[in-house]
PDB file of C-alpha atoms in Angstrom:
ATOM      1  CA  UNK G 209       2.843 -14.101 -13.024  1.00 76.00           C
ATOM      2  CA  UNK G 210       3.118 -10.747 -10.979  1.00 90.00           C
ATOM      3  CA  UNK G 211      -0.298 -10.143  -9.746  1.00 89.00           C
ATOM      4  CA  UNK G 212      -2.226 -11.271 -12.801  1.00 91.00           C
ATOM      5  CA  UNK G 213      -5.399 -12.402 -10.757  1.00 91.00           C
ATOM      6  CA  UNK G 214      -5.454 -10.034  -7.979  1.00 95.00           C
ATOM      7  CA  UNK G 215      -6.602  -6.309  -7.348  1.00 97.00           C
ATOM      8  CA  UNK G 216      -5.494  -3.959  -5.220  1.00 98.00           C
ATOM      9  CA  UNK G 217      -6.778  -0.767  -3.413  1.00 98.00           C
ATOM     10  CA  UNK G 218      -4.471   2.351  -2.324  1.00 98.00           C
ATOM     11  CA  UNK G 219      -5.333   4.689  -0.841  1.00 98.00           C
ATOM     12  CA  UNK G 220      -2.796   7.343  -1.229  1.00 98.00           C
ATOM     13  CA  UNK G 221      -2.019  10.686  -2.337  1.00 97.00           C
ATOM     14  CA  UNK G 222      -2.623  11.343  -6.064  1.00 97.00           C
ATOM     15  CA  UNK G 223      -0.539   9.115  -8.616  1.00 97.00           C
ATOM     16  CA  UNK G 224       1.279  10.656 -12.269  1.00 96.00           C
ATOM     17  CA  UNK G 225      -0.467   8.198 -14.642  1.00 95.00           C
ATOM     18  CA  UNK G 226       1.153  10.019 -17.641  1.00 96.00           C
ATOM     19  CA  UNK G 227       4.591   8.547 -16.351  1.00 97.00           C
ATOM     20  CA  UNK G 228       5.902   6.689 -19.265  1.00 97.00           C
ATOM     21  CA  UNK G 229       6.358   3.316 -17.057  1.00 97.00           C
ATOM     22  CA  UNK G 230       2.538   3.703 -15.903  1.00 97.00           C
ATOM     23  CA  UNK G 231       0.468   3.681 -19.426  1.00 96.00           C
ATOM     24  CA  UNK G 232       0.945  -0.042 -19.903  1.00 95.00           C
ATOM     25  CA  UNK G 233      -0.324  -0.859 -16.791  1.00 96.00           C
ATOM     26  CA  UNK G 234      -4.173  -1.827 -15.247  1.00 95.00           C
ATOM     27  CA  UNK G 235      -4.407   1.562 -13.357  1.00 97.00           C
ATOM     28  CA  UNK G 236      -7.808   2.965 -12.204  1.00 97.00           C
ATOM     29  CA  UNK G 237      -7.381   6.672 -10.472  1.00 97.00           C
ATOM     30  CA  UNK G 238     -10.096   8.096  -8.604  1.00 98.00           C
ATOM     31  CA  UNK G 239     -10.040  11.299  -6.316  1.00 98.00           C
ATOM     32  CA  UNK G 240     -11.830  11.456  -3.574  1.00 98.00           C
ATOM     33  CA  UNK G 241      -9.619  15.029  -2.071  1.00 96.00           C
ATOM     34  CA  UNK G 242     -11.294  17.363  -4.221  1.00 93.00           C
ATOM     35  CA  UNK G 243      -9.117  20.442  -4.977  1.00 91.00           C
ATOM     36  CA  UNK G 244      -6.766  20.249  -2.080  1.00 93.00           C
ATOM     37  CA  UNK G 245      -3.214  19.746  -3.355  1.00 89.00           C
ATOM     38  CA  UNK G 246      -1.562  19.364  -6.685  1.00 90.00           C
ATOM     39  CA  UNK G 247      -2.705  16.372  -8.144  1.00 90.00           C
ATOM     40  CA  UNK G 248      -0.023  16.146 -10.752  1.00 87.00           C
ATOM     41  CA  UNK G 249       3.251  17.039  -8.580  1.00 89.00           C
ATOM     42  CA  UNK G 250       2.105  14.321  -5.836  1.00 94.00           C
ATOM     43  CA  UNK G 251       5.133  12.244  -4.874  1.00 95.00           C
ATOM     44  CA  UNK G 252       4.283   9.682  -2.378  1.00 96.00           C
ATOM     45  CA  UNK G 253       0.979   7.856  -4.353  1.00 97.00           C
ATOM     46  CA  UNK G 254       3.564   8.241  -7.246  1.00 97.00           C
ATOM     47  CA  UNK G 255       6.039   5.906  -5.817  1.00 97.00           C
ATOM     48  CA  UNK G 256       3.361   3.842  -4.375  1.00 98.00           C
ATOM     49  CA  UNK G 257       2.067   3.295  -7.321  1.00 98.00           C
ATOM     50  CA  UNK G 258       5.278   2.510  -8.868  1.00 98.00           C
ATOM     51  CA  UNK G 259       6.203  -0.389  -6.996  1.00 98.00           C
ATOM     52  CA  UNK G 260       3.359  -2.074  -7.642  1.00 98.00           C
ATOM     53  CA  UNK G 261       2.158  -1.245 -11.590  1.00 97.00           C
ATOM     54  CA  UNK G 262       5.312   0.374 -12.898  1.00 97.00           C
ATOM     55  CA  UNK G 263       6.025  -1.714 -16.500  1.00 97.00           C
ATOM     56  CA  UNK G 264       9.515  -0.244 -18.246  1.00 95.00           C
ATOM     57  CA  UNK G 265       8.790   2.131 -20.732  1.00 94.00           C
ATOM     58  CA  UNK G 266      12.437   1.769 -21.886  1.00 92.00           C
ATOM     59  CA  UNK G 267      15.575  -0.685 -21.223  1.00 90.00           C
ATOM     60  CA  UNK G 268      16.167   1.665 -18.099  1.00 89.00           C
ATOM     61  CA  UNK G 269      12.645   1.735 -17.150  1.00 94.00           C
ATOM     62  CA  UNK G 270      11.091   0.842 -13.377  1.00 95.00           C
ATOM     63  CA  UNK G 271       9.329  -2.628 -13.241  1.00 96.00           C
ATOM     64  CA  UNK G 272       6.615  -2.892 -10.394  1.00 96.00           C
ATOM     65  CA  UNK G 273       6.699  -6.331  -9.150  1.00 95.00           C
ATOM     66  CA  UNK G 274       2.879  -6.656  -8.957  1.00 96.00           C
ATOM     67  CA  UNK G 275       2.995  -5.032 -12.255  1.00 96.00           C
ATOM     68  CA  UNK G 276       0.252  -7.451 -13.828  1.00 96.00           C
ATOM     69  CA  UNK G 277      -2.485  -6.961 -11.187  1.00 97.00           C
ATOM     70  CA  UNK G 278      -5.156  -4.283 -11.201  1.00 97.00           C
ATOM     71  CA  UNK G 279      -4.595  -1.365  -9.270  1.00 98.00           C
ATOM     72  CA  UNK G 280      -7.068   1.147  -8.301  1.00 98.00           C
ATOM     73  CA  UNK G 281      -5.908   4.167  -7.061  1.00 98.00           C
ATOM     74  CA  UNK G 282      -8.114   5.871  -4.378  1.00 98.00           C
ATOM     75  CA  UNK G 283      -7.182   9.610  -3.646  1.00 98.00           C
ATOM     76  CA  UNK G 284      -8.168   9.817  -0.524  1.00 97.00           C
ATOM     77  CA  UNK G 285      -5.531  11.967   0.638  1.00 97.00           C
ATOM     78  CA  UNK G 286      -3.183  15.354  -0.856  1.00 97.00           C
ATOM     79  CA  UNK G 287       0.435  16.971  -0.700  1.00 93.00           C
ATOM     80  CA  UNK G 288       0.384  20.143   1.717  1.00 88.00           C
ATOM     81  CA  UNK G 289       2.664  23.005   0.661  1.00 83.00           C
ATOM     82  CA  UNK G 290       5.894  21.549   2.868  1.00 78.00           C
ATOM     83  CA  UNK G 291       5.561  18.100   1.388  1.00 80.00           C
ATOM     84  CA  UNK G 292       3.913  16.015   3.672  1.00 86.00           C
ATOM     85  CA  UNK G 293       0.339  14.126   2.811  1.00 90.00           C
ATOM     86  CA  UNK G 294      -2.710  15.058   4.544  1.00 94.00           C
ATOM     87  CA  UNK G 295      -5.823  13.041   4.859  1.00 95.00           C
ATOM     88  CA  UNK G 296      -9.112  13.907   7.093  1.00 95.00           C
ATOM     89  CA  UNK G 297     -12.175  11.470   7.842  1.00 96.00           C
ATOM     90  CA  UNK G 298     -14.317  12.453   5.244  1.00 97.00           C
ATOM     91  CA  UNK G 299     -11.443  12.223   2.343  1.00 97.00           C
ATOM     92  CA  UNK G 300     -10.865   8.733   4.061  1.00 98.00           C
ATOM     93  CA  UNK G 301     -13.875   8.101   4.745  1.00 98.00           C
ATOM     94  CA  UNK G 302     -15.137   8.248   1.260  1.00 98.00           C
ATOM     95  CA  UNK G 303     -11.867   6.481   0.175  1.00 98.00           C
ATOM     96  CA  UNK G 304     -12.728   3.251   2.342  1.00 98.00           C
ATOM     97  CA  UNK G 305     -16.209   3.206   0.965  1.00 98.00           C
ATOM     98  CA  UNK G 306     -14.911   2.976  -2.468  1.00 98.00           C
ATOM     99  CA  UNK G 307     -13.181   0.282  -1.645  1.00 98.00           C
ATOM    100  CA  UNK G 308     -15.804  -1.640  -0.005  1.00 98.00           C
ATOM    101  CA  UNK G 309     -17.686  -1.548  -3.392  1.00 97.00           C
ATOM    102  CA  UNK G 310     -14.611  -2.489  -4.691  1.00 97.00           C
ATOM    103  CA  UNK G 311     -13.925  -5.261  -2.887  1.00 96.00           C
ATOM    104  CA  UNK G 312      -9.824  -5.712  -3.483  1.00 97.00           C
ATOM    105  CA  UNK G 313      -8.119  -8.997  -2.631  1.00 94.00           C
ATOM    106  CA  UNK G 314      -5.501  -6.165  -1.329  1.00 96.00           C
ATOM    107  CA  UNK G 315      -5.360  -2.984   0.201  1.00 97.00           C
ATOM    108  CA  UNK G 316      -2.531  -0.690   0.500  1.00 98.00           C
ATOM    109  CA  UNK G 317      -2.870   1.602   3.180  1.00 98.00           C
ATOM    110  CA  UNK G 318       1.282   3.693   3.385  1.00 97.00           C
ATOM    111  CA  UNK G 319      -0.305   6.309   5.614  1.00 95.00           C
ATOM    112  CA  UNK G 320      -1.379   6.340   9.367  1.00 93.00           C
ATOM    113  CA  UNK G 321      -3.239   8.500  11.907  1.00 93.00           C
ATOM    114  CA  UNK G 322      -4.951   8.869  15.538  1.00 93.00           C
ATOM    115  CA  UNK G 323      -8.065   6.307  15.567  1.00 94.00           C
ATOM    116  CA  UNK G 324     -11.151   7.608  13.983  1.00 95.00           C
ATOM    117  CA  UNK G 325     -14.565   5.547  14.933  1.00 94.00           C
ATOM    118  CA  UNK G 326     -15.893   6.086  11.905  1.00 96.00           C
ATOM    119  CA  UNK G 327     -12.850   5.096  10.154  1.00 97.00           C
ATOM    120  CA  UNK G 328     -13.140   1.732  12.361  1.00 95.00           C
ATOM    121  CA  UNK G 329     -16.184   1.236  11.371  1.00 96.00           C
ATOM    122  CA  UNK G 330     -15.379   0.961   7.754  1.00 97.00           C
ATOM    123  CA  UNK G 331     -12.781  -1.215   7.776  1.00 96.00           C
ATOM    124  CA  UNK G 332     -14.814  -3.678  10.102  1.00 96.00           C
ATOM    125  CA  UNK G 333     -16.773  -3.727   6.951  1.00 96.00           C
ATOM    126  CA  UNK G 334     -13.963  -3.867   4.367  1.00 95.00           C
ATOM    127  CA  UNK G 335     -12.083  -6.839   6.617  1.00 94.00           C
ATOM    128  CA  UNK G 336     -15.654  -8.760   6.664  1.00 94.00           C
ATOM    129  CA  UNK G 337     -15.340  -9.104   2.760  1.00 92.00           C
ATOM    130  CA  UNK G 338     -11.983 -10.950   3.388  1.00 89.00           C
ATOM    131  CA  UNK G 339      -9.721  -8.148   2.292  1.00 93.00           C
ATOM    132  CA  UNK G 340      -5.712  -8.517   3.503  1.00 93.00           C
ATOM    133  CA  UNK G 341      -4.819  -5.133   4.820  1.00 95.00           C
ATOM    134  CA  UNK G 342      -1.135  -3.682   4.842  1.00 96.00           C
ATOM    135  CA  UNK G 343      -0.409  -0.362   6.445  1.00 96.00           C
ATOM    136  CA  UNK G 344       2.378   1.771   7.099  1.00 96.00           C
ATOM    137  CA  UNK G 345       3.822   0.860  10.422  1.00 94.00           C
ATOM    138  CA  UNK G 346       3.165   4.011  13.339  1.00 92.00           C
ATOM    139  CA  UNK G 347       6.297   3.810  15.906  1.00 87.00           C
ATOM    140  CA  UNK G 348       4.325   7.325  17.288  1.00 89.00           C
ATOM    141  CA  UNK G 349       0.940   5.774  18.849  1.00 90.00           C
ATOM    142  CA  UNK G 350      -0.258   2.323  20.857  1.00 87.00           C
ATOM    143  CA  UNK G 351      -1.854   0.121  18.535  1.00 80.00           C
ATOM    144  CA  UNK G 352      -5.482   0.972  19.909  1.00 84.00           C
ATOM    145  CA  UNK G 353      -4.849   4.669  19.651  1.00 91.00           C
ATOM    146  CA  UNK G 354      -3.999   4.561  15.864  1.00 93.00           C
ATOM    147  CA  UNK G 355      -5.391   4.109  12.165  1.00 95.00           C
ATOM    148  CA  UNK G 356      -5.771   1.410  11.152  1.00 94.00           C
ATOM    149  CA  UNK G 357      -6.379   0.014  14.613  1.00 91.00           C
ATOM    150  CA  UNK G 358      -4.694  -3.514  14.568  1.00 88.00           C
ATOM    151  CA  UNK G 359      -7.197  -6.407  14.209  1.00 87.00           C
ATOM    152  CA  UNK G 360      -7.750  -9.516  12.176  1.00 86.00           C
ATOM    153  CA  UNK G 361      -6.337  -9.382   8.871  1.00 87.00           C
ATOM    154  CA  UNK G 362      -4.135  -6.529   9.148  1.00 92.00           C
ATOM    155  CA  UNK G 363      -0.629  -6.511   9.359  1.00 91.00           C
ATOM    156  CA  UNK G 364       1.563  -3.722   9.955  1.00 93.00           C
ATOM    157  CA  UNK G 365       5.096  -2.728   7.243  1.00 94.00           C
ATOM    158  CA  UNK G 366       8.003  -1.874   9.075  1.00 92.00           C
ATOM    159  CA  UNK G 367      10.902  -0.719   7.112  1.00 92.00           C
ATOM    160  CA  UNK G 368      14.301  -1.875   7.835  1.00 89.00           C
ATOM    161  CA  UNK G 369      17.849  -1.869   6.395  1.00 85.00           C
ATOM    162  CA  UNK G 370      18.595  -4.863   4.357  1.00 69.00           C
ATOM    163  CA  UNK G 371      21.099  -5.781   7.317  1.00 65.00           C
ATOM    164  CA  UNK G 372      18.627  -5.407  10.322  1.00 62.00           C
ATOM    165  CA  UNK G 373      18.614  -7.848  13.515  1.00 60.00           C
ATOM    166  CA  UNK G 374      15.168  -7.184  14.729  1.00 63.00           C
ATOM    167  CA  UNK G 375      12.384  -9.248  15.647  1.00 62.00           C
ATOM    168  CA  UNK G 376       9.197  -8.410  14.489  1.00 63.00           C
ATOM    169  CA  UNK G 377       5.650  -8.638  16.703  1.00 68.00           C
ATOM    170  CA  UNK G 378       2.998 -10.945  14.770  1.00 72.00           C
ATOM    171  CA  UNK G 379       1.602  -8.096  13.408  1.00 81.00           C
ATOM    172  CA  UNK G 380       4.506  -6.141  11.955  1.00 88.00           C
ATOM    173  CA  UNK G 381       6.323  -7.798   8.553  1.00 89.00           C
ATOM    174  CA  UNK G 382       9.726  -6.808   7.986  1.00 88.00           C
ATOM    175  CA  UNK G 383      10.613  -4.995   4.534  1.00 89.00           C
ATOM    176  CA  UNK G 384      13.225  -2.787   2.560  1.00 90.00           C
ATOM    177  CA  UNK G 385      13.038   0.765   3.703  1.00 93.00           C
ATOM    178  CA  UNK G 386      14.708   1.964   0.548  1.00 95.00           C
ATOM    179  CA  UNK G 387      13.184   1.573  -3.091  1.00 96.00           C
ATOM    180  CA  UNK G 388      13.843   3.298  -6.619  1.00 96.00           C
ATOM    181  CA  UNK G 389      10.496   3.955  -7.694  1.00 97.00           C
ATOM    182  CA  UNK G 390       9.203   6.403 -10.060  1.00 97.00           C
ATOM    183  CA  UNK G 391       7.890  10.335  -9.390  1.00 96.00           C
ATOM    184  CA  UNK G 392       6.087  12.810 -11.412  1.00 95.00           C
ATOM    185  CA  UNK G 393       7.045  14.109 -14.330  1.00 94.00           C
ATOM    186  CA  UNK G 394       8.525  10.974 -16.206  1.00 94.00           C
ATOM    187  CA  UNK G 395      11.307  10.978 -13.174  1.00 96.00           C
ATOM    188  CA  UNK G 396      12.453   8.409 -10.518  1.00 97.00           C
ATOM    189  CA  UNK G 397      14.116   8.600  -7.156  1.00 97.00           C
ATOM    190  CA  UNK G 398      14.760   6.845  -4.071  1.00 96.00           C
ATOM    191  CA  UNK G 399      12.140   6.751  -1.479  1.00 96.00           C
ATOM    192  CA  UNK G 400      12.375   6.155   2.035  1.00 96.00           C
ATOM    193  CA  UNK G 401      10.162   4.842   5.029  1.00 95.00           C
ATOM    194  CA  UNK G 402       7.652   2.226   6.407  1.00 96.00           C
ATOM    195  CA  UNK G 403       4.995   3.568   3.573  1.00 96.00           C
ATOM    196  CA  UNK G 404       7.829   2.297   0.775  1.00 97.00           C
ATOM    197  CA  UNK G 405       8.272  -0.950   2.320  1.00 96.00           C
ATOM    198  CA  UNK G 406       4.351  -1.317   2.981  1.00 97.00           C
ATOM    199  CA  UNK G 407       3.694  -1.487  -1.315  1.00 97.00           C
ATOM    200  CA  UNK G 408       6.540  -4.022  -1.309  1.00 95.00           C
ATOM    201  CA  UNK G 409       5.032  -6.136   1.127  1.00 95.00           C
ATOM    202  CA  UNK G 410       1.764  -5.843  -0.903  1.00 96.00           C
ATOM    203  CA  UNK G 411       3.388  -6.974  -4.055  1.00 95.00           C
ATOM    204  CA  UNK G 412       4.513 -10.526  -2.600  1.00 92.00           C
ATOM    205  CA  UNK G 413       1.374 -10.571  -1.243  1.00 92.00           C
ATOM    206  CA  UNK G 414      -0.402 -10.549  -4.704  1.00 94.00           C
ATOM    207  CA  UNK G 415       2.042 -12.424  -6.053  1.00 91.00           C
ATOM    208  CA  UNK G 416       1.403 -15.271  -3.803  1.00 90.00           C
ATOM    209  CA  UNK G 417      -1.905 -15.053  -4.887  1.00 89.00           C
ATOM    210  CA  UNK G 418      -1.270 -15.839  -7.682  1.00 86.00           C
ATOM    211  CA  UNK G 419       0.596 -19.112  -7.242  1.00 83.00           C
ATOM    212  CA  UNK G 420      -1.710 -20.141  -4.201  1.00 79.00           C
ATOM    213  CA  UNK G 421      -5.759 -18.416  -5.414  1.00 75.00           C
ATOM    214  CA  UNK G 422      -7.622 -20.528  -2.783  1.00 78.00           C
ATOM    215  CA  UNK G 423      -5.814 -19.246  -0.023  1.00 77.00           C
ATOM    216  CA  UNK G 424      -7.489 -17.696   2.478  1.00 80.00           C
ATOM    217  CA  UNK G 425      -6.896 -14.987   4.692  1.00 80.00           C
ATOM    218  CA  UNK G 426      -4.434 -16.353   7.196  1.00 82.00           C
ATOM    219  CA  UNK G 427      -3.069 -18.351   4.532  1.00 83.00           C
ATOM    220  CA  UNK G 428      -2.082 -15.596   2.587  1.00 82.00           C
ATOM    221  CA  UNK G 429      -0.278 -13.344   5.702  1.00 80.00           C
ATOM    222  CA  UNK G 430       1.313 -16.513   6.758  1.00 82.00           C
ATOM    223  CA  UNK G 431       2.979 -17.793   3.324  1.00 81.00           C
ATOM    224  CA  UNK G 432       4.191 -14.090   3.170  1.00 82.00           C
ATOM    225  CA  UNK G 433       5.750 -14.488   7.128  1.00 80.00           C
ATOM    226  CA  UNK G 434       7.306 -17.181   5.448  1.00 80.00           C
ATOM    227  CA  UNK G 435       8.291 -15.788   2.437  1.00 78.00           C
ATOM    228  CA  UNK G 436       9.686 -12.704   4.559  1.00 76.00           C
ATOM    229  CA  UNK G 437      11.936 -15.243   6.763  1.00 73.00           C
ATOM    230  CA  UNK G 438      13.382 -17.019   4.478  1.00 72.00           C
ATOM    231  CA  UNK G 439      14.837 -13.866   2.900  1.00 70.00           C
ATOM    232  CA  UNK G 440      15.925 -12.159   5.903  1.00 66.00           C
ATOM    233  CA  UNK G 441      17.562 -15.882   6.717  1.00 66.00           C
ATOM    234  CA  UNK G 442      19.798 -15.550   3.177  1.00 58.00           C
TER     235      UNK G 442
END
């Protein structure tokens, strides 16, 4: 199965569920940004989304490879004018607490920031329910100066080139940089960066899950290290 026992949380930027390749799937959208942005011309929770709940809508269709798990999207961030997300504590804030009543076996987290106490403090919470974190890797800040701040049960996506000779830390996983994945609209495009391969790393995750639904924790990050080796070995 891909995912069929397992939920996930993303928090993201707002997600197209009219794309064709979305309506079949277990997709729960909340917003938690308000106005700010465009809801329906957000790229990035788009593609997010995508690799993770996307089921083909036609023979040329994109198919997420968590695509049977339940996904709840958690606006907890928006598209400014030139492109990029934003996010601020409250949006966050009020994200992570939806998620703590939540309680995901997964959460996707393909953003990053400065550290934010109050932010801290709600993950403490969120990693106390046994939840397996997987952010965006942030090559700009120390790992105590940046959200999420690393700690137990959180490990960090670095995209790479399928080709790449580098050896990750013990909390960074190794993952494709590049990914077809869908956009608004009804379109699709490649997508690029540590936030792309983050959802990928997230998929395996639930699908291991799946095959292995006692596993704790550590189990879970360490069949994936494993998972992640072997591939990188072929």
């Amino acid at each position: 199965s891909a995912g069929r026992s397992v939920t996930i949380a993303v928090i993201d930027t707002a997600v197209d569920a009219d794309h064709p390749d979305l309506q079949r799937s277990q997709l729960v959208t909340r917003n938690f940004a308000g106005r700010r942005g465009n809801p329906e011309e957000e790229d990035h929770g788009t593609a997010v989304v995508g690799l993770l709940s996307a089921i083909p809508s036609t023979e040329k269709g994109l198919s997420g490879a968590a695509h049977e798990a339940r996904v709840h999207l958690l606006r907890g961030c928006w598209q400014a004018d030139n492109g990029r997300g934003r996010c601020n504590t409250l949006t966050l804030a009020l994200a992570l607490e939806a998620a703590i009543e939540l309680d995901p076996d997964i959460l996707n987290l393909s953003l990053t920031g400065r550290r934010d106490r109050i932010l801290d403090e709600l993950m403490s919470v969120l990693l106390q329910k046994d939840t397996r974190v997987v952010a965006a890797h942030d090559e700009t800040r120390q790992s105590n100066a940046r959200f999420p701040a690393m700690q137990e049960g959180i490990v960090y996506a670095y995209g790479v080139e399928r080709d790449a000779a580098l050896e990750p830390a013990n909390d960074v996983l190794l993952a494709p940089r590049h990914a077809l994945s869908l956009t608004p609209m009804g379109g699709y495009d490649i997508v690029s960066g540590h936030s792309i391969a983050t959802p990928q790393l997230v998929a395996m995750a639930a699908r291991l899950m799946d095959h292995h639904d006692d596993a704790t924790r550590s189990d879970t990050i360490m069949n994936l290290k494993d998972w992640l080796a072997d591939y990188y070995e072929q």
